[in-house]
mmCIF file of C-alpha atoms and ligand atoms in Angstrom:
data_model
loop_
_atom_site.group_PDB
_atom_site.id
_atom_site.type_symbol
_atom_site.label_atom_id
_atom_site.label_comp_id
_atom_site.label_asym_id
_atom_site.label_seq_id
_atom_site.Cartn_x
_atom_site.Cartn_y
_atom_site.Cartn_z
ATOM 1 C CA MET A 1422 40.920 -61.011 12.970
ATOM 2 C CA ARG A 1423 40.660 -57.143 13.937
ATOM 3 C CA SER A 1424 41.569 -55.000 10.843
ATOM 4 C CA ILE A 1425 42.273 -51.343 10.761
ATOM 5 C CA GLU A 1426 40.941 -49.263 8.093
ATOM 6 C CA THR A 1427 42.055 -45.372 6.967
ATOM 7 C CA CYS A 1428 39.795 -42.347 6.317
ATOM 8 C CA PHE A 1429 42.059 -39.464 4.774
ATOM 9 C CA ALA A 1430 39.629 -36.940 5.185
ATOM 10 C CA PRO A 1431 35.831 -36.391 6.183
ATOM 11 C CA PRO A 1432 33.925 -37.032 3.045
ATOM 12 C CA LEU A 1433 35.105 -40.433 2.637
ATOM 13 C CA PHE A 1434 34.193 -41.544 6.563
ATOM 14 C CA PRO A 1435 30.782 -43.051 5.437
ATOM 15 C CA HIS A 1436 32.136 -45.073 2.774
ATOM 16 C CA ILE A 1437 34.938 -46.636 5.373
ATOM 17 C CA LEU A 1438 32.457 -48.066 7.571
ATOM 18 C CA THR A 1439 32.150 -51.759 6.588
ATOM 19 C CA LYS A 1440 32.532 -53.108 9.831
ATOM 20 C CA GLU A 1441 29.808 -53.495 13.172
ATOM 21 C CA ASN A 1442 32.286 -53.169 15.779
ATOM 22 C CA PHE A 1443 35.479 -50.616 15.632
ATOM 23 C CA SER A 1444 37.110 -47.796 17.509
ATOM 24 C CA VAL A 1445 37.703 -44.683 15.685
ATOM 25 C CA VAL A 1446 40.668 -42.683 16.449
ATOM 26 C CA ILE A 1447 40.448 -39.200 16.000
ATOM 27 C CA VAL A 1448 43.618 -37.223 14.103
ATOM 28 C CA ASP A 1449 44.801 -33.848 14.221
ATOM 29 C CA ILE A 1450 48.370 -33.473 14.894
ATOM 30 C CA LEU A 1451 48.389 -29.751 13.958
ATOM 31 C CA ARG A 1452 46.850 -29.006 16.507
ATOM 32 C CA ALA A 1453 43.717 -30.346 17.847
ATOM 33 C CA THR A 1454 44.262 -33.603 19.120
ATOM 34 C CA THR A 1455 47.729 -33.392 20.298
ATOM 35 C CA ALA A 1456 46.536 -29.847 22.422
ATOM 36 C CA MET A 1457 43.530 -32.244 24.155
ATOM 37 C CA CYS A 1458 46.153 -34.806 24.752
ATOM 38 C CA THR A 1459 48.191 -32.317 26.638
ATOM 39 C CA ALA A 1460 45.359 -30.692 28.191
ATOM 40 C CA PHE A 1461 44.472 -34.283 29.844
ATOM 41 C CA GLU A 1462 48.233 -34.785 30.546
ATOM 42 C CA MET A 1463 48.219 -31.350 32.345
ATOM 43 C CA GLY A 1464 45.180 -32.087 34.284
ATOM 44 C CA ALA A 1465 42.062 -31.669 32.838
ATOM 45 C CA THR A 1466 39.301 -33.133 34.053
ATOM 46 C CA GLU A 1467 36.753 -33.419 30.912
ATOM 47 C CA ILE A 1468 36.825 -31.935 27.315
ATOM 48 C CA ILE A 1469 33.877 -31.123 25.519
ATOM 49 C CA PRO A 1470 34.271 -30.794 21.713
ATOM 50 C CA VAL A 1471 31.689 -28.478 20.196
ATOM 51 C CA ALA A 1472 31.313 -27.827 16.418
ATOM 52 C CA GLU A 1473 30.441 -24.177 15.985
ATOM 53 C CA ILE A 1474 31.560 -21.141 18.074
ATOM 54 C CA GLU A 1475 27.949 -20.461 18.819
ATOM 55 C CA GLU A 1476 28.025 -23.390 20.872
ATOM 56 C CA THR A 1477 30.491 -22.082 23.118
ATOM 57 C CA ILE A 1478 28.265 -19.511 24.460
ATOM 58 C CA LYS A 1479 26.277 -21.301 26.820
ATOM 59 C CA PHE A 1480 29.325 -22.728 28.586
ATOM 60 C CA ARG A 1481 30.819 -19.113 29.576
ATOM 61 C CA ASN A 1482 30.688 -17.998 33.009
ATOM 62 C CA LYS A 1483 30.069 -21.312 34.199
ATOM 63 C CA GLY A 1484 33.461 -22.219 35.218
ATOM 64 C CA TYR A 1485 34.551 -23.966 32.097
ATOM 65 C CA LEU A 1486 37.567 -22.758 29.990
ATOM 66 C CA ILE A 1487 36.972 -22.085 26.562
ATOM 67 C CA ALA A 1488 39.304 -22.976 23.703
ATOM 68 C CA GLY A 1489 38.869 -22.061 20.353
ATOM 69 C CA GLU A 1490 40.311 -20.999 17.013
ATOM 70 C CA ARG A 1491 39.375 -20.735 13.350
ATOM 71 C CA ASP A 1492 42.219 -21.122 10.682
ATOM 72 C CA GLY A 1493 44.301 -20.380 13.469
ATOM 73 C CA ILE A 1494 42.951 -17.187 15.350
ATOM 74 C CA VAL A 1495 41.608 -17.322 18.577
ATOM 75 C CA ILE A 1496 37.832 -17.034 18.587
ATOM 76 C CA ASP A 1497 36.655 -14.029 20.458
ATOM 77 C CA GLY A 1498 35.529 -14.809 24.351
ATOM 78 C CA ALA A 1499 37.944 -17.876 24.353
ATOM 79 C CA ASP A 1500 40.162 -18.249 26.863
ATOM 80 C CA PHE A 1501 43.051 -19.368 24.867
ATOM 81 C CA GLY A 1502 43.451 -21.000 21.184
ATOM 82 C CA ASN A 1503 44.114 -24.307 20.182
ATOM 83 C CA SER A 1504 48.321 -24.292 20.912
ATOM 84 C CA PRO A 1505 49.232 -27.409 23.320
ATOM 85 C CA PHE A 1506 51.405 -24.852 24.931
ATOM 86 C CA ASN A 1507 48.467 -22.587 25.839
ATOM 87 C CA PHE A 1508 47.439 -26.110 28.344
ATOM 88 C CA THR A 1509 49.629 -25.725 30.977
ATOM 89 C CA ARG A 1510 49.283 -27.186 34.504
ATOM 90 C CA GLU A 1511 48.593 -23.901 36.176
ATOM 91 C CA LYS A 1512 45.844 -22.962 33.636
ATOM 92 C CA VAL A 1513 43.839 -26.478 33.087
ATOM 93 C CA ASN A 1514 44.633 -28.721 36.246
ATOM 94 C CA GLY A 1515 41.019 -29.949 37.543
ATOM 95 C CA LYS A 1516 39.362 -27.819 35.005
ATOM 96 C CA LYS A 1517 36.948 -28.530 32.384
ATOM 97 C CA ILE A 1518 37.487 -27.010 28.953
ATOM 98 C CA VAL A 1519 35.043 -26.898 26.192
ATOM 99 C CA ILE A 1520 36.824 -26.725 22.576
ATOM 100 C CA THR A 1521 36.293 -25.576 18.974
ATOM 101 C CA THR A 1522 38.732 -25.906 16.194
ATOM 102 C CA THR A 1523 38.529 -25.607 12.329
ATOM 103 C CA ASN A 1524 39.055 -29.134 11.558
ATOM 104 C CA GLY A 1525 39.346 -31.206 15.053
ATOM 105 C CA THR A 1526 36.208 -30.798 16.319
ATOM 106 C CA GLN A 1527 34.188 -31.153 12.819
ATOM 107 C CA THR A 1528 35.674 -34.361 12.716
ATOM 108 C CA ILE A 1529 34.912 -35.851 16.290
ATOM 109 C CA LYS A 1530 31.213 -34.402 15.394
ATOM 110 C CA ALA A 1531 31.362 -36.152 12.242
ATOM 111 C CA ALA A 1532 32.166 -39.636 13.984
ATOM 112 C CA HIS A 1533 29.744 -39.234 16.866
ATOM 113 C CA ILE A 1534 27.782 -42.012 15.888
ATOM 114 C CA SER A 1535 30.593 -44.864 16.397
ATOM 115 C CA ASN A 1536 30.946 -47.461 19.155
ATOM 116 C CA THR A 1537 34.132 -45.849 20.563
ATOM 117 C CA VAL A 1538 35.683 -42.704 19.792
ATOM 118 C CA VAL A 1539 39.461 -41.621 21.016
ATOM 119 C CA LEU A 1540 42.035 -39.184 20.483
ATOM 120 C CA GLY A 1541 45.012 -39.992 18.692
ATOM 121 C CA ALA A 1542 48.658 -37.876 18.579
ATOM 122 C CA PHE A 1543 52.250 -38.837 18.239
ATOM 123 C CA SER A 1544 52.189 -37.655 21.954
ATOM 124 C CA ASN A 1545 49.961 -40.669 22.963
ATOM 125 C CA ILE A 1546 50.781 -43.149 20.211
ATOM 126 C CA SER A 1547 52.315 -46.012 22.527
ATOM 127 C CA TYR A 1548 49.519 -45.587 25.471
ATOM 128 C CA LEU A 1549 46.894 -45.467 22.615
ATOM 129 C CA THR A 1550 48.512 -48.531 20.844
ATOM 130 C CA ASP A 1551 48.029 -50.771 23.853
ATOM 131 C CA TRP A 1552 44.841 -49.571 24.998
ATOM 132 C CA LEU A 1553 43.311 -50.400 20.946
ATOM 133 C CA ALA A 1554 45.377 -53.635 21.251
ATOM 134 C CA LYS A 1555 43.762 -54.851 24.677
ATOM 135 C CA ARG A 1556 40.025 -54.017 23.050
ATOM 136 C CA ASP A 1557 38.055 -56.702 20.806
ATOM 137 C CA GLN A 1558 37.643 -54.319 18.000
ATOM 138 C CA ASN A 1559 38.252 -53.192 14.791
ATOM 139 C CA VAL A 1560 40.182 -50.129 14.107
ATOM 140 C CA VAL A 1561 39.418 -46.586 11.848
ATOM 141 C CA ILE A 1562 41.573 -44.030 11.948
ATOM 142 C CA PHE A 1563 39.992 -40.842 11.161
ATOM 143 C CA CYS A 1564 42.378 -38.234 9.856
ATOM 144 C CA SER A 1565 40.721 -34.641 10.431
ATOM 145 C CA GLY A 1566 42.564 -33.318 6.989
ATOM 146 C CA TRP A 1567 42.401 -29.819 6.269
ATOM 147 C CA LYS A 1568 38.776 -28.666 5.156
ATOM 148 C CA ASN A 1569 37.508 -31.631 3.817
ATOM 149 C CA LYS A 1570 41.006 -32.398 2.107
ATOM 150 C CA PHE A 1571 43.568 -35.189 2.562
ATOM 151 C CA ASN A 1572 46.924 -33.648 4.784
ATOM 152 C CA LEU A 1573 50.350 -35.033 4.986
ATOM 153 C CA GLU A 1574 50.512 -34.809 9.080
ATOM 154 C CA ASP A 1575 47.226 -36.626 9.974
ATOM 155 C CA SER A 1576 48.495 -39.125 7.164
ATOM 156 C CA LEU A 1577 51.913 -39.862 8.967
ATOM 157 C CA LEU A 1578 50.200 -40.165 12.263
ATOM 158 C CA ALA A 1579 47.819 -42.913 10.653
ATOM 159 C CA GLY A 1580 50.535 -44.814 9.039
ATOM 160 C CA SER A 1581 52.515 -44.829 12.100
ATOM 161 C CA LEU A 1582 49.740 -45.774 14.349
ATOM 162 C CA ALA A 1583 48.709 -48.636 11.596
ATOM 163 C CA GLN A 1584 52.328 -49.982 11.319
ATOM 164 C CA ARG A 1585 51.972 -50.748 14.972
ATOM 165 C CA LEU A 1586 49.149 -52.300 15.112
ATOM 166 C CA LEU A 1587 49.966 -54.430 12.475
ATOM 167 C CA LYS A 1588 52.591 -55.766 14.564
ATOM 168 C CA MET A 1589 49.942 -56.249 17.723
ATOM 169 C CA GLY A 1590 48.063 -58.844 15.590
ATOM 170 C CA PHE A 1591 45.573 -56.590 13.683
ATOM 171 C CA GLU A 1592 45.301 -57.010 9.993
ATOM 172 C CA SER A 1593 44.402 -54.533 7.358
ATOM 173 C CA ASP A 1594 43.562 -54.970 3.547
ATOM 174 C CA CYS A 1595 42.843 -51.277 3.015
ATOM 175 C CA ASP A 1596 44.801 -49.231 0.632
ATOM 176 C CA SER A 1597 44.854 -45.923 2.102
ATOM 177 C CA THR A 1598 46.099 -47.704 5.113
ATOM 178 C CA LYS A 1599 48.813 -49.213 3.190
ATOM 179 C CA GLY A 1600 49.698 -45.727 1.552
ATOM 180 C CA ALA A 1601 49.827 -44.248 4.910
ATOM 181 C CA ILE A 1602 52.121 -46.765 6.292
ATOM 182 C CA ASP A 1603 54.698 -46.076 2.663
ATOM 183 C CA LEU A 1604 54.512 -42.324 3.478
ATOM 184 C CA TRP A 1605 55.488 -42.852 6.890
ATOM 185 C CA ASP A 1606 58.281 -45.354 6.159
ATOM 186 C CA ILE A 1607 59.295 -42.373 3.859
ATOM 187 C CA ALA A 1608 59.026 -39.336 6.384
ATOM 188 C CA LYS A 1609 60.059 -41.219 9.747
ATOM 189 C CA VAL A 1610 63.619 -40.798 8.916
ATOM 190 C CA ASP A 1611 63.496 -37.259 9.734
ATOM 191 C CA VAL A 1612 59.853 -36.303 10.196
ATOM 192 C CA LEU A 1613 60.537 -33.075 10.888
ATOM 193 C CA ALA A 1614 62.337 -32.202 7.694
ATOM 194 C CA TYR A 1615 59.772 -34.456 5.935
ATOM 195 C CA ILE A 1616 57.204 -32.139 7.086
ATOM 196 C CA GLN A 1617 58.222 -28.911 6.178
ATOM 197 C CA LYS A 1618 56.401 -29.086 2.773
ATOM 198 C CA ALA A 1619 52.920 -29.577 4.407
ATOM 199 C CA SER A 1620 50.309 -26.842 3.925
ATOM 200 C CA HIS A 1621 49.213 -26.669 7.016
ATOM 201 C CA ARG A 1622 53.005 -26.071 8.638
ATOM 202 C CA LYS A 1623 53.396 -23.373 6.057
ATOM 203 C CA ARG A 1624 49.972 -21.608 7.278
ATOM 204 C CA LEU A 1625 51.098 -22.079 11.151
ATOM 205 C CA GLN A 1626 54.576 -20.302 10.130
ATOM 206 C CA ARG A 1627 52.698 -17.932 8.310
ATOM 207 C CA LEU A 1628 50.806 -16.764 11.653
ATOM 208 C CA GLY A 1629 53.821 -17.291 14.037
ATOM 209 C CA LEU A 1630 52.155 -20.356 15.191
ATOM 210 C CA ASP A 1631 54.713 -22.824 14.321
ATOM 211 C CA ASP A 1632 56.768 -23.121 17.950
ATOM 212 C CA VAL A 1633 54.580 -25.908 18.266
ATOM 213 C CA LEU A 1634 56.056 -28.418 15.350
ATOM 214 C CA GLU A 1635 58.431 -30.381 17.371
ATOM 215 C CA TYR A 1636 56.338 -30.915 20.050
ATOM 216 C CA CYS A 1637 53.523 -32.116 17.636
ATOM 217 C CA PHE A 1638 55.819 -34.708 16.553
ATOM 218 C CA THR A 1639 57.609 -35.802 19.624
ATOM 219 C CA LEU A 1640 56.480 -39.191 20.806
ATOM 220 C CA ASP A 1641 54.958 -39.911 23.909
ATOM 221 C CA THR A 1642 54.930 -36.783 25.600
ATOM 222 C CA THR A 1643 51.601 -37.806 27.274
ATOM 223 C CA SER A 1644 50.209 -40.893 29.012
ATOM 224 C CA VAL A 1645 46.786 -40.681 28.068
ATOM 225 C CA VAL A 1646 43.414 -41.901 26.148
ATOM 226 C CA PRO A 1647 40.937 -39.454 25.712
ATOM 227 C CA LEU A 1648 37.601 -41.324 25.076
ATOM 228 C CA LEU A 1649 34.393 -39.682 24.064
ATOM 229 C CA ARG A 1650 31.785 -40.601 26.965
ATOM 230 C CA ASN A 1651 28.325 -38.989 25.842
ATOM 231 C CA ASP A 1652 29.247 -35.374 24.572
ATOM 232 C CA ALA A 1653 32.763 -34.905 26.460
ATOM 233 C CA PHE A 1654 36.199 -36.776 26.630
ATOM 234 C CA ILE A 1655 37.612 -38.462 29.678
ATOM 235 C CA ASP A 1656 40.976 -39.793 30.294
ATOM 236 C CA ALA A 1657 40.492 -43.779 30.102
ATOM 237 C CA MET A 1658 44.102 -44.292 31.592
ATOM 238 C CA LYS A 1659 42.474 -42.347 34.540
HETATM 239 O O1 3SL B 449 41.949 -27.557 12.355
HETATM 240 C C1 3SL B 449 41.939 -27.991 13.807
HETATM 241 O O2 3SL B 449 40.952 -28.087 14.395
HETATM 242 C C2 3SL B 449 43.155 -26.961 14.340
HETATM 243 O O3 3SL B 449 44.361 -28.022 14.995
HETATM 244 C C3 3SL B 449 43.872 -26.071 13.233
HETATM 245 S S1 3SL B 449 45.010 -25.341 14.068
HETATM 246 O O4 3SL B 449 46.074 -25.786 13.996
HETATM 247 O O5 3SL B 449 44.627 -24.624 15.387
HETATM 248 O O6 3SL B 449 44.992 -24.141 12.981
#
């Protein structure tokens, strides 16, 4: 039987890895994984995640688009930040992108040693669920949180995804997964109302970056499964 485990924040990740054969689903709903799913939907061919701003330098003026933010603010020298709305077809179709973000790309780095790394968001949840269900691997849902702490938005995705996977024959004896499902059951009645209390929702509002909120919680706006191959994500659905 394939299992689901949930990691609520990066410091917990080494303690979660009790199973040998697993896919890791990286989650950063506001906004990194939602943005990267959008980029593939809009025709990006490859996305290279880098943890440090300095690592973007070697890609500049080499045909890559650079996307980067820290604490929501676009980094110097980037083409744009991390809003899913930046990744329009006009800008990204046929392009390779290098991205660095406050939490999301740090989580990807922490998961890099894993067998299989994919990106999860509400925007690709149905394609992702089907893709995971077809594989003979356990699943670890790895929430980016905010600066090593738990956050609500990633935990909601964890609960929603886990609930779907349980219906497709997975099992879970992980209390984090059970807690995430309970949280999702409370929030799903009106997820946009529920998420008003989230600290990153308030942070984005302060910065005038909360125009993405509804989009980030809308199901299935993309038909992609970003999959890490060596150092770059490609769309496994292509
Ligand atoms: O932390 C991250 O990776 C970002 O998604 C944060 S922000 O939403 O771009 O501020």
